[in-house]
Short mmCIF file of C-alpha atoms and ligand atoms in Angstrom, two decimals:
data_model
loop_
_atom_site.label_atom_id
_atom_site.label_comp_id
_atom_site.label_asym_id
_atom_site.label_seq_id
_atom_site.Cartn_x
_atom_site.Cartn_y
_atom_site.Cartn_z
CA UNK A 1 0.00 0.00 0.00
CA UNK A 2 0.91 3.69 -0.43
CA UNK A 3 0.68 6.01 1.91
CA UNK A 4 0.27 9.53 1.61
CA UNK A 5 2.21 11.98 4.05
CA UNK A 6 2.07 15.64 4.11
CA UNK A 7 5.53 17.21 5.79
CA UNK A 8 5.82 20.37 7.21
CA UNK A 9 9.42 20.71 7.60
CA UNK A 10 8.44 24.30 9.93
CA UNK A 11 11.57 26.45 11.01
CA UNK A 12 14.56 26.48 13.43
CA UNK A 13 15.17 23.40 13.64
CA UNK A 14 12.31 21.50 12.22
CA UNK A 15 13.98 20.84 8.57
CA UNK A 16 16.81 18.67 10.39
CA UNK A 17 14.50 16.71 11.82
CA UNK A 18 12.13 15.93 9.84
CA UNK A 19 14.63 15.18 7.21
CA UNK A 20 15.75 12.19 9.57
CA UNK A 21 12.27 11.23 10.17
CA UNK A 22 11.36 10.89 6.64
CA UNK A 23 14.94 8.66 6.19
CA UNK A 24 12.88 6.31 8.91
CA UNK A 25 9.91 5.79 7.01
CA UNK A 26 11.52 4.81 3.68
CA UNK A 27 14.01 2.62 5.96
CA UNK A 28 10.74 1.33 7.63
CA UNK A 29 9.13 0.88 3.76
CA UNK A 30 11.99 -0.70 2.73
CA UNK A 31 11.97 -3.35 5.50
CA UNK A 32 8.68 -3.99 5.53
CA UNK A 33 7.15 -3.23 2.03
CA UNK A 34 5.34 -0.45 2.28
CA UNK A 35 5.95 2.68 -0.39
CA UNK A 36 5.48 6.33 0.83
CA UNK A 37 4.96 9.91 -0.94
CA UNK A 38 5.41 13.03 -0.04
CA UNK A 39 3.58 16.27 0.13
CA UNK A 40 5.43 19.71 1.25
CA UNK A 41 3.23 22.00 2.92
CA UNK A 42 4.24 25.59 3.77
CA UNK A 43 3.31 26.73 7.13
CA UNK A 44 4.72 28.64 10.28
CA UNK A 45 7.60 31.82 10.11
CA UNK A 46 8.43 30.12 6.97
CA UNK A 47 5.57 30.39 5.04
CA UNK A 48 5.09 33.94 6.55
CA UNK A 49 8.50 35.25 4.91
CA UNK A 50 7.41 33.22 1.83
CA UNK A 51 3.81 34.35 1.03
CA UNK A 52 3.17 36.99 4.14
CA UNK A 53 1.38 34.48 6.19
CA UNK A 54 2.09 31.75 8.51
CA UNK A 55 -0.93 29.79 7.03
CA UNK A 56 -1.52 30.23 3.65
CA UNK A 57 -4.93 29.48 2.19
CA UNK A 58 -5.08 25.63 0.69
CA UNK A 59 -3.10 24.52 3.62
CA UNK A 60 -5.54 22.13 5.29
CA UNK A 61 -7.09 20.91 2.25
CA UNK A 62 -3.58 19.89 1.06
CA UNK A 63 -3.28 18.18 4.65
CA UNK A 64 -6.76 16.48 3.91
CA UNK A 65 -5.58 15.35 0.61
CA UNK A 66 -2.70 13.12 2.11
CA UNK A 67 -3.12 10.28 5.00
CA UNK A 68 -1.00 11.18 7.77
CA UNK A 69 0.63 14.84 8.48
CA UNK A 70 4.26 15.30 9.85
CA UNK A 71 5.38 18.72 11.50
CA UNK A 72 8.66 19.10 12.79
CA UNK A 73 8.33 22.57 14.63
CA UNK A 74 7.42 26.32 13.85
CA UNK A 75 8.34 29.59 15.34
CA UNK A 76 11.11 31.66 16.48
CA UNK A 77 12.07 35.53 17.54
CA UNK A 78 11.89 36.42 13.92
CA UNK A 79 8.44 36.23 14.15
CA UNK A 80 7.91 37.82 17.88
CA UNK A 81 4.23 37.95 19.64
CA UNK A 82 4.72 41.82 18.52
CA UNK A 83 3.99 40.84 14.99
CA UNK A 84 0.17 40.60 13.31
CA UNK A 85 -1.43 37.78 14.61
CA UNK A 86 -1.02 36.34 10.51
CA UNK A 87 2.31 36.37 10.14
CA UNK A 88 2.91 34.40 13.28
CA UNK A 89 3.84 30.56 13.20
CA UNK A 90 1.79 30.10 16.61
CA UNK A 91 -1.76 31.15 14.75
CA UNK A 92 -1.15 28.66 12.01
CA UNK A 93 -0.06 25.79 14.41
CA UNK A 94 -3.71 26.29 16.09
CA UNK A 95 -5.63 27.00 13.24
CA UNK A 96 -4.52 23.86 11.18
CA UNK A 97 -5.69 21.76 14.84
CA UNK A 98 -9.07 23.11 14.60
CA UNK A 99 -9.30 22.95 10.89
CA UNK A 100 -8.15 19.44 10.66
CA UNK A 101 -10.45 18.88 14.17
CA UNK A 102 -7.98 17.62 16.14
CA UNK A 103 -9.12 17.93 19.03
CA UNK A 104 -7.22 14.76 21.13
CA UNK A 105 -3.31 15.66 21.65
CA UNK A 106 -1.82 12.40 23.10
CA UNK A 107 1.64 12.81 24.15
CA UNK A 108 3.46 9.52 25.46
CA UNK A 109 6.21 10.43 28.23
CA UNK A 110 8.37 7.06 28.83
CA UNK A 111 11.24 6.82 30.50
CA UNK A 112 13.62 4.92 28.04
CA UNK A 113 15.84 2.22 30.11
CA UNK A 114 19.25 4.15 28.47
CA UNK A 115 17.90 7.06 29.76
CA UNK A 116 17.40 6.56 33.64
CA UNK A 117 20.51 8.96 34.01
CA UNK A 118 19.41 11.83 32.18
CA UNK A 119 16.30 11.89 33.81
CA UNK A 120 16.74 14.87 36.71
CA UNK A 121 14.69 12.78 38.93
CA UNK A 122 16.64 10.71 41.71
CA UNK A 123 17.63 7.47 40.65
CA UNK A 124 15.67 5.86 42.80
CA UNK A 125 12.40 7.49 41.96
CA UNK A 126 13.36 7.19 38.28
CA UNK A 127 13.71 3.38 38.67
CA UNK A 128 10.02 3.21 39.58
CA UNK A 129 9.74 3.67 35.48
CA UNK A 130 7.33 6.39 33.66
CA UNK A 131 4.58 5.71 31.36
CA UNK A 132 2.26 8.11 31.04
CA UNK A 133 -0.09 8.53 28.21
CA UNK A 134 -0.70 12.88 28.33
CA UNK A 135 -4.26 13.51 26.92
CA UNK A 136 -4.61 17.29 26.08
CA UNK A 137 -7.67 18.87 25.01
CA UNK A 138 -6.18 20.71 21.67
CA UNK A 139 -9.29 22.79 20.19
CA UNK A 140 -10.79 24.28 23.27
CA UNK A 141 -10.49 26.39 26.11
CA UNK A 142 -8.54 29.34 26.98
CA UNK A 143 -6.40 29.28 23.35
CA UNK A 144 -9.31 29.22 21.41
CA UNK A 145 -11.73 31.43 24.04
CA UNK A 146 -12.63 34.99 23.10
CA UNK A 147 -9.63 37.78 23.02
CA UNK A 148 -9.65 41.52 24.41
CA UNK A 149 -7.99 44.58 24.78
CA UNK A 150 -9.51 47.85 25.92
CA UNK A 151 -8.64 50.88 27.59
CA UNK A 152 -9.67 51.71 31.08
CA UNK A 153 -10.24 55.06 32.62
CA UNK A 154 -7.41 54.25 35.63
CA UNK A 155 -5.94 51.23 35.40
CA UNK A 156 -4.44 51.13 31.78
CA UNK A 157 -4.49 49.17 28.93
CA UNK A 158 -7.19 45.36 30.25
CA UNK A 159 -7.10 42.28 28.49
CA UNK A 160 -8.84 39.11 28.92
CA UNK A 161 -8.73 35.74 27.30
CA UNK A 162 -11.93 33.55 27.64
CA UNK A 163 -11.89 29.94 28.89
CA UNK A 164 -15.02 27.97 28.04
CA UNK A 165 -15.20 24.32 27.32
CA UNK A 166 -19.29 22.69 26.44
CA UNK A 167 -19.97 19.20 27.61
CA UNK A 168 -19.48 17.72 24.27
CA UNK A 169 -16.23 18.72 23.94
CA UNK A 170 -14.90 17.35 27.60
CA UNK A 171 -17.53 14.08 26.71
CA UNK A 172 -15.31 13.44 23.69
CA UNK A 173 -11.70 14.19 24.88
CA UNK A 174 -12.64 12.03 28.17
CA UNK A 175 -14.18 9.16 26.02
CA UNK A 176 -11.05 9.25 24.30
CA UNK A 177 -8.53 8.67 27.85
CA UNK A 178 -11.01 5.90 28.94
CA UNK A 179 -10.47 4.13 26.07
CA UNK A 180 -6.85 4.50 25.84
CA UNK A 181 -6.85 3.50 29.75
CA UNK A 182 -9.06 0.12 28.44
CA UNK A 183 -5.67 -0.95 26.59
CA UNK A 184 -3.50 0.48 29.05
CA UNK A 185 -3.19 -0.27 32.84
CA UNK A 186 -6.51 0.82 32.92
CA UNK A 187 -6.74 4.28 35.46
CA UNK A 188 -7.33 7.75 33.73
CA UNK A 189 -6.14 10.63 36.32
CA UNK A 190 -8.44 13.50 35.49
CA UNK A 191 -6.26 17.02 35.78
CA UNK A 192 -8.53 20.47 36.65
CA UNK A 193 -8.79 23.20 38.87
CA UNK A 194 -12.24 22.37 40.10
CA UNK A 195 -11.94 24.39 43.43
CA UNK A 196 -11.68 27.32 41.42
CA UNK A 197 -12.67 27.52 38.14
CA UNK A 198 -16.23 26.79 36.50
CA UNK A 199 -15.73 25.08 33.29
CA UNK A 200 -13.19 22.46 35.87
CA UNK A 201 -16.37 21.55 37.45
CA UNK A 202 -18.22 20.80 34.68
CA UNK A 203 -15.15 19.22 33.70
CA UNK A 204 -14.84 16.80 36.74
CA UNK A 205 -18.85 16.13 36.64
CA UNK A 206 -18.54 15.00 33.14
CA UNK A 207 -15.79 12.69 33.39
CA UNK A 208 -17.27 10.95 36.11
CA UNK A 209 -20.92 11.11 34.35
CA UNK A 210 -18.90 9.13 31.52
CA UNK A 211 -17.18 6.85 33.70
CA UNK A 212 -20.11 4.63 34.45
CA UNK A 213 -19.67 3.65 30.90
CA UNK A 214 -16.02 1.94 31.46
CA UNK A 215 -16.47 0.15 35.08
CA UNK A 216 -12.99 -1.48 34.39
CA UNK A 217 -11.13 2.17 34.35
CA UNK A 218 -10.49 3.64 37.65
CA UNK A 219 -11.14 7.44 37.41
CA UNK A 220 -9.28 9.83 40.06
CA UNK A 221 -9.20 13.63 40.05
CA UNK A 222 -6.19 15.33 40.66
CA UNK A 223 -5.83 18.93 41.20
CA UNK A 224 -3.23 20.82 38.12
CA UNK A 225 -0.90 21.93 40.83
CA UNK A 226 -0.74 18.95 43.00
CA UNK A 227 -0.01 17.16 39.60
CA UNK A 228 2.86 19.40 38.70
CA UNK A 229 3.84 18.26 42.14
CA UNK A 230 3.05 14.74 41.37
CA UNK A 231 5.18 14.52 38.22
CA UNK A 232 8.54 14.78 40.10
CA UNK A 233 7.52 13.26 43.70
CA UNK A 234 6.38 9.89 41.75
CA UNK A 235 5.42 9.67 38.15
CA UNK A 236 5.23 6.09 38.30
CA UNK A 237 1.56 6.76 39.71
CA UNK A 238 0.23 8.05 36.29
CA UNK A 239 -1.33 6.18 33.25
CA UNK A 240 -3.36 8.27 31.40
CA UNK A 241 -3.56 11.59 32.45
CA UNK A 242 -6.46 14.04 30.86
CA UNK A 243 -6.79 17.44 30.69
CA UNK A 244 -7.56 20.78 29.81
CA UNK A 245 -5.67 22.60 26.72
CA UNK A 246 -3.24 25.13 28.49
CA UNK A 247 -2.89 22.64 31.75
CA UNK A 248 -2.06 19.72 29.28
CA UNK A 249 0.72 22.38 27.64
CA UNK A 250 2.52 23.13 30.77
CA UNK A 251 2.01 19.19 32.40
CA UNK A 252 3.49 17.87 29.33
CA UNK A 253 7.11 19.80 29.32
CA UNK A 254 7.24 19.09 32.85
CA UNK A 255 6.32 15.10 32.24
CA UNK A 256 8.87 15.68 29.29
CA UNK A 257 11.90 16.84 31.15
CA UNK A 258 11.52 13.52 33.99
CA UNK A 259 12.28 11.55 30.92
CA UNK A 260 15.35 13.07 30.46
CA UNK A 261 14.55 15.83 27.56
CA UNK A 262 12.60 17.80 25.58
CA UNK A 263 13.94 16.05 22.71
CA UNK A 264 12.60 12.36 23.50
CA UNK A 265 8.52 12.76 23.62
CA UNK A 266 6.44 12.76 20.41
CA UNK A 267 2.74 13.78 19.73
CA UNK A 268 -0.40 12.34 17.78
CA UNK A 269 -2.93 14.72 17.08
CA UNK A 270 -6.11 12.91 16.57
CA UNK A 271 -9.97 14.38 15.41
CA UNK A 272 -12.85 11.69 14.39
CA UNK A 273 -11.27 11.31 10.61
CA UNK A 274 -8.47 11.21 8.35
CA UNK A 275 -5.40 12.83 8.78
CA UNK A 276 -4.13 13.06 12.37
CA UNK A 277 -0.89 14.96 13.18
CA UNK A 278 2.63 14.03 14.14
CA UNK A 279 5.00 16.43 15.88
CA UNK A 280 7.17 16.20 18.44
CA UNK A 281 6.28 18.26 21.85
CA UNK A 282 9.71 20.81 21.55
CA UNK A 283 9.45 23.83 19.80
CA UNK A 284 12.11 24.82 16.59
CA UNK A 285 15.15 25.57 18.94
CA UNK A 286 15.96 28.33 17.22
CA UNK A 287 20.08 28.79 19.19
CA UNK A 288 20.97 25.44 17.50
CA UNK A 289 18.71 25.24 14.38
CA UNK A 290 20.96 24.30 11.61
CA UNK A 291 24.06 23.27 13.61
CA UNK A 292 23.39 19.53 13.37
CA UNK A 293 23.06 19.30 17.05
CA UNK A 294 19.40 18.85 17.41
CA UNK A 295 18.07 15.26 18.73
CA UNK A 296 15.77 14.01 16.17
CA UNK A 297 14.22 11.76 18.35
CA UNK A 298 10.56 12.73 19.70
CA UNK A 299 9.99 13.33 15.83
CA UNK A 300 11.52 9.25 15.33
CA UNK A 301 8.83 8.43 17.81
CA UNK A 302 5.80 10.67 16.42
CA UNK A 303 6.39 8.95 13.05
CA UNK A 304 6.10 5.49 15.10
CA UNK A 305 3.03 6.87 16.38
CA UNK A 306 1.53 7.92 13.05
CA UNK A 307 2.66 3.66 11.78
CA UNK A 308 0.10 2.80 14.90
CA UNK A 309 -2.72 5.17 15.11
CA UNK A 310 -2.93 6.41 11.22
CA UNK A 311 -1.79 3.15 9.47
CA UNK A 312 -2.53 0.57 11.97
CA UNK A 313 0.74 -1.10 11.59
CA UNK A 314 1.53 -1.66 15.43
CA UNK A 315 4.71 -3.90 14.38
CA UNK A 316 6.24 -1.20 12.14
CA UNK A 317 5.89 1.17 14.69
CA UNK A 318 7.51 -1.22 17.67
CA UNK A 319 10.38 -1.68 15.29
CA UNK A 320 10.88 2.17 15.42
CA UNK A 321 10.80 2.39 18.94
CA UNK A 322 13.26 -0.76 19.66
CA UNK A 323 15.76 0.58 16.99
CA UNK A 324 15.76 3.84 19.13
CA UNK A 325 16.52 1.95 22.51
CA UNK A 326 19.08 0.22 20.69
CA UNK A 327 20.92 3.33 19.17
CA UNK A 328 20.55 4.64 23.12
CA UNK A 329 21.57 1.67 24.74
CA UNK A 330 24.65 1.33 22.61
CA UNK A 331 25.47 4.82 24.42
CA UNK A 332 25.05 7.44 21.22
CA UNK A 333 23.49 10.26 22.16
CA UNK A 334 22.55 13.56 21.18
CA UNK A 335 23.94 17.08 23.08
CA UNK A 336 20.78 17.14 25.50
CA UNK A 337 20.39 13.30 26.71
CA UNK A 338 24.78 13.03 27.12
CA UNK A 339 25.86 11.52 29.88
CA UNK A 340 29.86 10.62 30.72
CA UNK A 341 30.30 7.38 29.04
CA UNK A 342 28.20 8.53 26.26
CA UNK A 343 29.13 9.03 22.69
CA UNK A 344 28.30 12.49 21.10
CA UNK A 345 26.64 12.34 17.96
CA UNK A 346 24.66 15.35 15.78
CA UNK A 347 21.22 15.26 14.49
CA UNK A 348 22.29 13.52 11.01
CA UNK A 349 24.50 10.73 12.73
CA UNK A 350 21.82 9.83 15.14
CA UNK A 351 19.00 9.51 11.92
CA UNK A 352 21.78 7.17 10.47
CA UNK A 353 21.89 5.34 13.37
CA UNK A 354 18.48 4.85 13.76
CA UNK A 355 18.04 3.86 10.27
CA UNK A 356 20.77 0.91 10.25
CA UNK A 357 19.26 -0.75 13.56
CA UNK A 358 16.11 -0.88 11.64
CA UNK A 359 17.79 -2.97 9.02
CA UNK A 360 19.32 -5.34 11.32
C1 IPM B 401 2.94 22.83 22.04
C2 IPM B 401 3.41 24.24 21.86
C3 IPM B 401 2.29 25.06 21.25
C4 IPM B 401 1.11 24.99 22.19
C5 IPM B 401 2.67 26.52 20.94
C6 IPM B 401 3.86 26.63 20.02
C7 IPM B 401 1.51 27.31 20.41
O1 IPM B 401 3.85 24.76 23.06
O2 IPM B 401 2.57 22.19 21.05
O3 IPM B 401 2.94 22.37 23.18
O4 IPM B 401 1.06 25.71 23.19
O5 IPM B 401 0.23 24.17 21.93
MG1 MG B 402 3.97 23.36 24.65
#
């Protein structure tokens, strides 16, 4: 079969690795007989120094045209928060989410077994292992709420950003954790700020309002701050965690960085159709963006995300992970994940890497 897979390549850093990722698909093809083509779509500072925009028009239909999407990262000073809201990369990143419907952002945080020593945690507590399935409402809430900015008579320049989440969209996102939890280890920790904040409550009452519905998933809620907390006391306590847009941003670095890096965790961004999204969770690194030096890892691991959840090819996509642990466990490593008896490699080297354990 062919497969169809839109790239956006991004900026800073994102060219590099996506390059490498696309080098593990054909490897991945090649092994297991699959054939792949490639679309180039233009989005992010890039596109806005190309055409004036960061999301030219056509984008998602030529996302919808292809099977799968891969996005390596966008953004970077060039294009500052003090430009137009057009030109910058962080306006098209959201508005191909909601135009594709995206609306479930599962990011996987696991501690791989090279990697026990890069993770800041204590040894001990990192030992306890860390798998944690991150699901992060992506279309909703605060990033998507209505915008102001007004004049007052004595305080200045006000502003306000609008949170609001219905029932259907926490009904979906939650329906979504359960049944990841089903094929997991079966306990979805529910993440909100019920003792504050409305839509939190209706939040909490509609996750355990779906609950009833899968009697074999245990359902806790845990306060966003306490889970912060959580996350480096003992993240060996988390399956799935679910939750809010902006909480799900900030919980995921921090679940991120007790792996050991920024560089290690990948994304699937998943709506009720065809295509869902790969990209890793870092941003485009601008300070080392075309130096060689960037880990091209958590894109390596969206792309064996995409082989599971867009093509359904579970074994392809275990190959991909186990040819990573390999490259790791042989002691190459990238800049960020180093550790003394480690071997330096760049961003190139490691794809190469990657690529030949596949083959073996
Ligand atoms: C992420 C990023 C984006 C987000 C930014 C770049 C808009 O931080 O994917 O986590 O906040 O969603
Ligand atoms: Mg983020």
């Amino acid at each position: 079969m062919d497969y169809k897979i839109a790239l956006i390549r991004g900026d800073g850093i994102g060219p590099e690795i996506v390059n490498e990722a696309v080098g593990i698909i054909d490897a991945v093809g090649e092994r297991f007989g699959h054939t792949f083509s490639y679309t180039d779509v233009d989005l992010g500072g890039c596109a806005t120094d190309k055409y004036g925009v960061s999301y030219p028009e056509g984008t998602a239909e030529k996302c919808r045209a292809c099977d799968a999407v891969l996005l390596g990262a966008v953004g970077g000073p060039k294009w500052g928060p003090d430009r137009p809201a057009a030109e910058r990369p962080e306006t098209a990143l959201l508005a191909i989410r909601k135009d594709l419907g995206l609306y479930a952002n599962l990011r996987h945080a696991t501690l791989r077994p090279a990697l026990v020593d890069a993770s800041p945690l204590k040894k001990e507590t990192a030992e306890k292992g860390i798998d944690i399935m991150m699901v992060r409402e992506l279309i909703g809430g605060i990033y998507f709420g209505k915008r102001g900015r007004y004049e007052t008579e004595d305080r200045g320049v006000e502003c306000t950003d609008l949170m609001a989440y219905s029932e259907m969209e926490i009904e979906r996102i939650g329906r979504r954790a359960f049944e990841l939890a089903q094929k997991r280890k079966k306990k979805v920790t529910s993440v909100d700020k019920a003792n504050v904040l409305e839509t939190s409550r209706l939040w909490r009452a509609t996750m355990h309002r779906i609950a009833a519905d899968y009697p074999d998933v245990e359902l806790e809620d845990v306060l966003v701050d306490n889970c912060a907390m959580q996350l480096v006391r003992d993240p060996s306590q988390f399956d799935v965690i679910v939750t809010e847009n902006m909480f799900g941003d900030i919980l995921s670095d921090e679940a991120s960085m007790v792996t050991g890096s920024l560089g290690l965790l990948p994304s699937a961004s998943i709506g009720s159709g065809k295509p869902a999204l790969y990209e890793p969770i870092h941003g485009s690194a601008p300070d080392i963006a075309g130096q060689d030096k960037a880990n091209p890892i958590a894109t390596v691991l969206s792309v064996a995300m995409m082989f599971k959840y867009s093509f359904d090819l579970s074994e392809e996509s275990k190959a991909i992970e186990q040819a990573v642990d390999a490259v790791l466990s042989a002691g190459w490593h990238t800049a960020d994940t180093m550790g003394e008896a480690d071997k330096l490699v760049g961003c190139k080297e490691m794809g190469r890497l990657i690529r030949e354990a596949l083959k073996a």
